[in-house]
C-alpha positions as a printed NumPy array, in Angstrom:
array([[ -1.817,   6.647,  23.426],
       [ -0.889,   6.133,  27.07 ],
       [ -4.453,   6.949,  28.144],
       [ -5.777,   4.332,  25.661],
       [ -3.192,   1.647,  26.628],
       [ -3.321,   2.105,  30.412],
       [ -6.806,   3.397,  31.131],
       [ -8.742,   2.039,  28.116],
       [ -9.867,   5.686,  27.765],
       [-12.533,   5.763,  24.968],
       [-12.476,   9.58 ,  24.885],
       [ -8.755,   9.503,  24.078],
       [ -9.517,   7.099,  21.169],
       [-12.171,   9.454,  19.991],
       [ -9.814,  12.316,  20.089],
       [ -7.258,  10.309,  18.155],
       [ -9.859,   9.396,  15.634],
       [-10.848,  13.023,  15.229],
       [ -7.155,  14.006,  14.667],
       [ -6.192,  11.254,  12.256],
       [ -9.282,   9.582,  10.891],
       [ -9.544,  11.702,   7.74 ],
       [ -5.795,  11.367,   7.008],
       [ -6.041,   7.595,   7.43 ],
       [ -8.995,   7.587,   5.   ],
       [ -7.086,   9.714,   2.484],
       [ -4.213,   7.228,   2.735],
       [ -6.635,   4.362,   1.943],
       [ -8.055,   6.185,  -1.004],
       [ -4.533,   6.885,  -2.212],
       [ -3.769,   3.164,  -1.9  ],
       [ -6.663,   2.456,  -4.253],
       [ -9.601,   1.71 ,  -1.933],
       [-13.083,   2.774,  -2.788],
       [-14.681,   5.287,  -0.559],
       [-16.678,   2.588,   1.264],
       [-13.712,   0.35 ,   1.682],
       [-11.624,   3.293,   2.896],
       [-14.159,   4.111,   5.64 ],
       [-14.226,   0.378,   6.654],
       [-10.406,   0.367,   6.773],
       [-10.352,   3.505,   8.995],
       [-12.764,   1.736,  11.416],
       [-10.585,  -1.389,  11.329],
       [ -7.465,   0.725,  11.895],
       [ -8.799,   2.363,  14.989],
       [-10.17 ,  -0.945,  16.322],
       [ -6.662,  -2.316,  15.987],
       [ -5.208,   0.747,  17.679],
       [ -7.665,   0.127,  20.596],
       [ -6.659,  -3.494,  20.844],
       [ -2.919,  -3.071,  20.34 ],
       [ -2.409,   0.189,  22.218],
       [ -0.297,  -1.556,  24.932],
       [  2.195,  -2.522,  22.19 ],
       [  2.943,   1.109,  21.24 ],
       [  6.28 ,   2.424,  22.423],
       [  7.373,   6.138,  22.265],
       [ 10.871,   4.808,  21.565],
       [  9.855,   3.549,  18.065],
       [  8.422,   6.859,  16.827],
       [  5.294,   9.013,  16.829],
       [  1.902,   7.65 ,  17.472],
       [  0.71 ,   8.706,  14.186],
       [  3.481,   6.87 ,  12.382],
       [  2.516,   3.638,  14.329],
       [ -1.178,   4.223,  13.398],
       [ -0.408,   4.794,   9.662],
       [  1.854,   1.63 ,   9.687],
       [ -1.191,  -0.385,  11.123],
       [ -3.451,   1.147,   8.475],
       [ -1.068,   0.345,   5.674],
       [ -0.557,  -3.245,   6.888],
       [ -4.352,  -3.675,   7.095],
       [ -4.716,  -2.475,   3.49 ],
       [ -1.913,  -4.947,   2.392],
       [ -3.759,  -7.729,   4.172],
       [ -6.999,  -6.757,   2.331],
       [ -5.154,  -6.852,  -1.028],
       [ -3.913, -10.374,  -0.222],
       [ -7.363, -11.575,   0.82 ],
       [ -8.76 , -10.235,  -2.414],
       [ -6.154, -11.972,  -4.474],
       [ -6.853, -15.259,  -2.787],
       [-10.541, -15.382,  -3.75 ],
       [-11.642, -18.851,  -4.966],
       [-11.917, -19.279,  -8.718],
       [-15.3  , -19.599, -10.453],
       [-16.492, -22.953, -11.594],
       [-15.181, -23.16 , -15.165],
       [-18.188, -24.891, -16.44 ],
       [-20.353, -21.856, -15.697],
       [-17.946, -19.423, -17.321],
       [-18.549, -18.449, -20.977],
       [-15.593, -17.378, -22.998],
       [-16.272, -14.889, -25.627],
       [-13.056, -15.24 , -27.373],
       [ -9.786, -17.096, -26.623],
       [ -7.804, -14.598, -28.546],
       [ -7.426, -11.068, -27.017],
       [ -8.852,  -8.271, -29.082],
       [ -6.189,  -6.655, -31.283],
       [ -6.856,  -3.229, -29.986],
       [ -6.474,  -4.447, -26.401],
       [ -3.204,  -6.032, -27.221],
       [ -1.939,  -2.827, -28.824],
       [ -3.071,  -0.803, -25.791],
       [ -1.371,  -3.222, -23.377],
       [  1.948,  -2.921, -25.392],
       [  1.672,   0.824, -25.253],
       [  1.229,   0.763, -21.517],
       [  4.188,  -1.544, -21.112],
       [  6.375,   0.622, -23.335],
       [  5.364,   3.69 , -21.26 ],
       [  6.114,   2.11 , -18.057],
       [  9.417,   0.768, -19.263],
       [ 10.372,   4.238, -20.606],
       [  9.339,   5.786, -17.326],
       [ 11.48 ,   3.291, -15.339],
       [ 14.487,   4.144, -17.517],
       [ 14.411,   7.741, -16.196],
       [ 15.195,   6.407, -12.654],
       [ 18.735,   5.974, -11.321],
       [ 19.995,   2.455, -11.324],
       [ 19.663,   2.289,  -7.541],
       [ 16.034,   3.416,  -7.727],
       [ 15.249,   0.854, -10.535],
       [ 16.746,  -1.847,  -8.368],
       [ 14.543,  -1.074,  -5.266],
       [ 11.47 ,  -0.646,  -7.49 ],
       [ 12.138,  -3.984,  -9.206],
       [ 12.67 ,  -5.859,  -5.908],
       [  9.598,  -4.157,  -4.289],
       [  7.13 ,  -4.654,  -7.123],
       [  8.336,  -7.47 ,  -9.323],
       [  9.547,  -9.648,  -6.45 ],
       [  7.151,  -8.261,  -3.777],
       [  9.923,  -8.126,  -1.242],
       [  9.343,  -6.226,   2.056],
       [ 11.474,  -3.147,   2.481],
       [ 13.575,  -4.696,   5.312],
       [ 14.395,  -7.663,   3.068],
       [ 15.386,  -5.389,   0.147],
       [ 17.661,  -3.485,   2.522],
       [ 19.354,  -6.704,   3.709],
       [ 19.62 ,  -8.174,   0.24 ],
       [ 21.455,  -5.197,  -1.312],
       [ 23.19 ,  -4.162,   1.816],
       [ 21.833,  -0.701,   2.479],
       [ 19.925,   0.877,   5.397],
       [ 16.149,   0.44 ,   5.5  ],
       [ 15.679,   4.236,   5.457],
       [ 17.741,   4.38 ,   2.22 ],
       [ 15.39 ,   1.829,   0.638],
       [ 12.336,   3.803,   1.632],
       [ 13.853,   7.054,   0.449],
       [ 14.755,   5.587,  -2.932],
       [ 11.251,   4.211,  -3.382],
       [  9.692,   7.573,  -2.405],
       [ 11.809,   9.486,  -4.755],
       [ 11.087,   6.896,  -7.591],
       [  7.346,   7.244,  -6.921],
       [  7.583,  10.967,  -7.028],
       [  9.332,  10.787, -10.456],
       [  7.075,   8.072, -11.925],
       [  3.7  ,   9.424, -10.68 ],
       [  3.446,  12.412, -13.078],
       [  4.575,  10.242, -16.06 ],
       [  2.035,   7.345, -15.378],
       [ -0.833,   8.804, -13.396],
       [ -3.244,   8.783, -16.296],
       [ -2.867,   5.032, -16.658],
       [ -4.94 ,   4.304, -13.561]])
């Protein structure tokens, strides 16, 4: 990272890309990106690394951690951009049925029941951080501050909750 930050060394960036590029792409795929979007996000990540290399400090952790944080934040930004797309002109939209299909409603209720049951398997502490993270969309630091626990504990509880929920809910994707 020092060679990139101080000397603007393209070869060092290429080496970093070779070491971490596939792992960053795998992370993007895990975060729900398509293959093409994942590749674009890898490029954006390493472009940001090139531009922000001077901001990296060894005091704050490993370079790979810093790079994965950049990648995760870029993916979050992309989610936000996608959710802010303008709505279609309502006059051009045709509505097939104002009432949802009965089988769709039953399926949705089954999914909700499965998620609710899965959440009940978590400890009260894990349920609380999952609720604050997903339902209220709070950043981890704000969750830690709100419930008065260290940031690392919030992250640990979320990770353990994911590990427990994933096998129960992975077929819902």
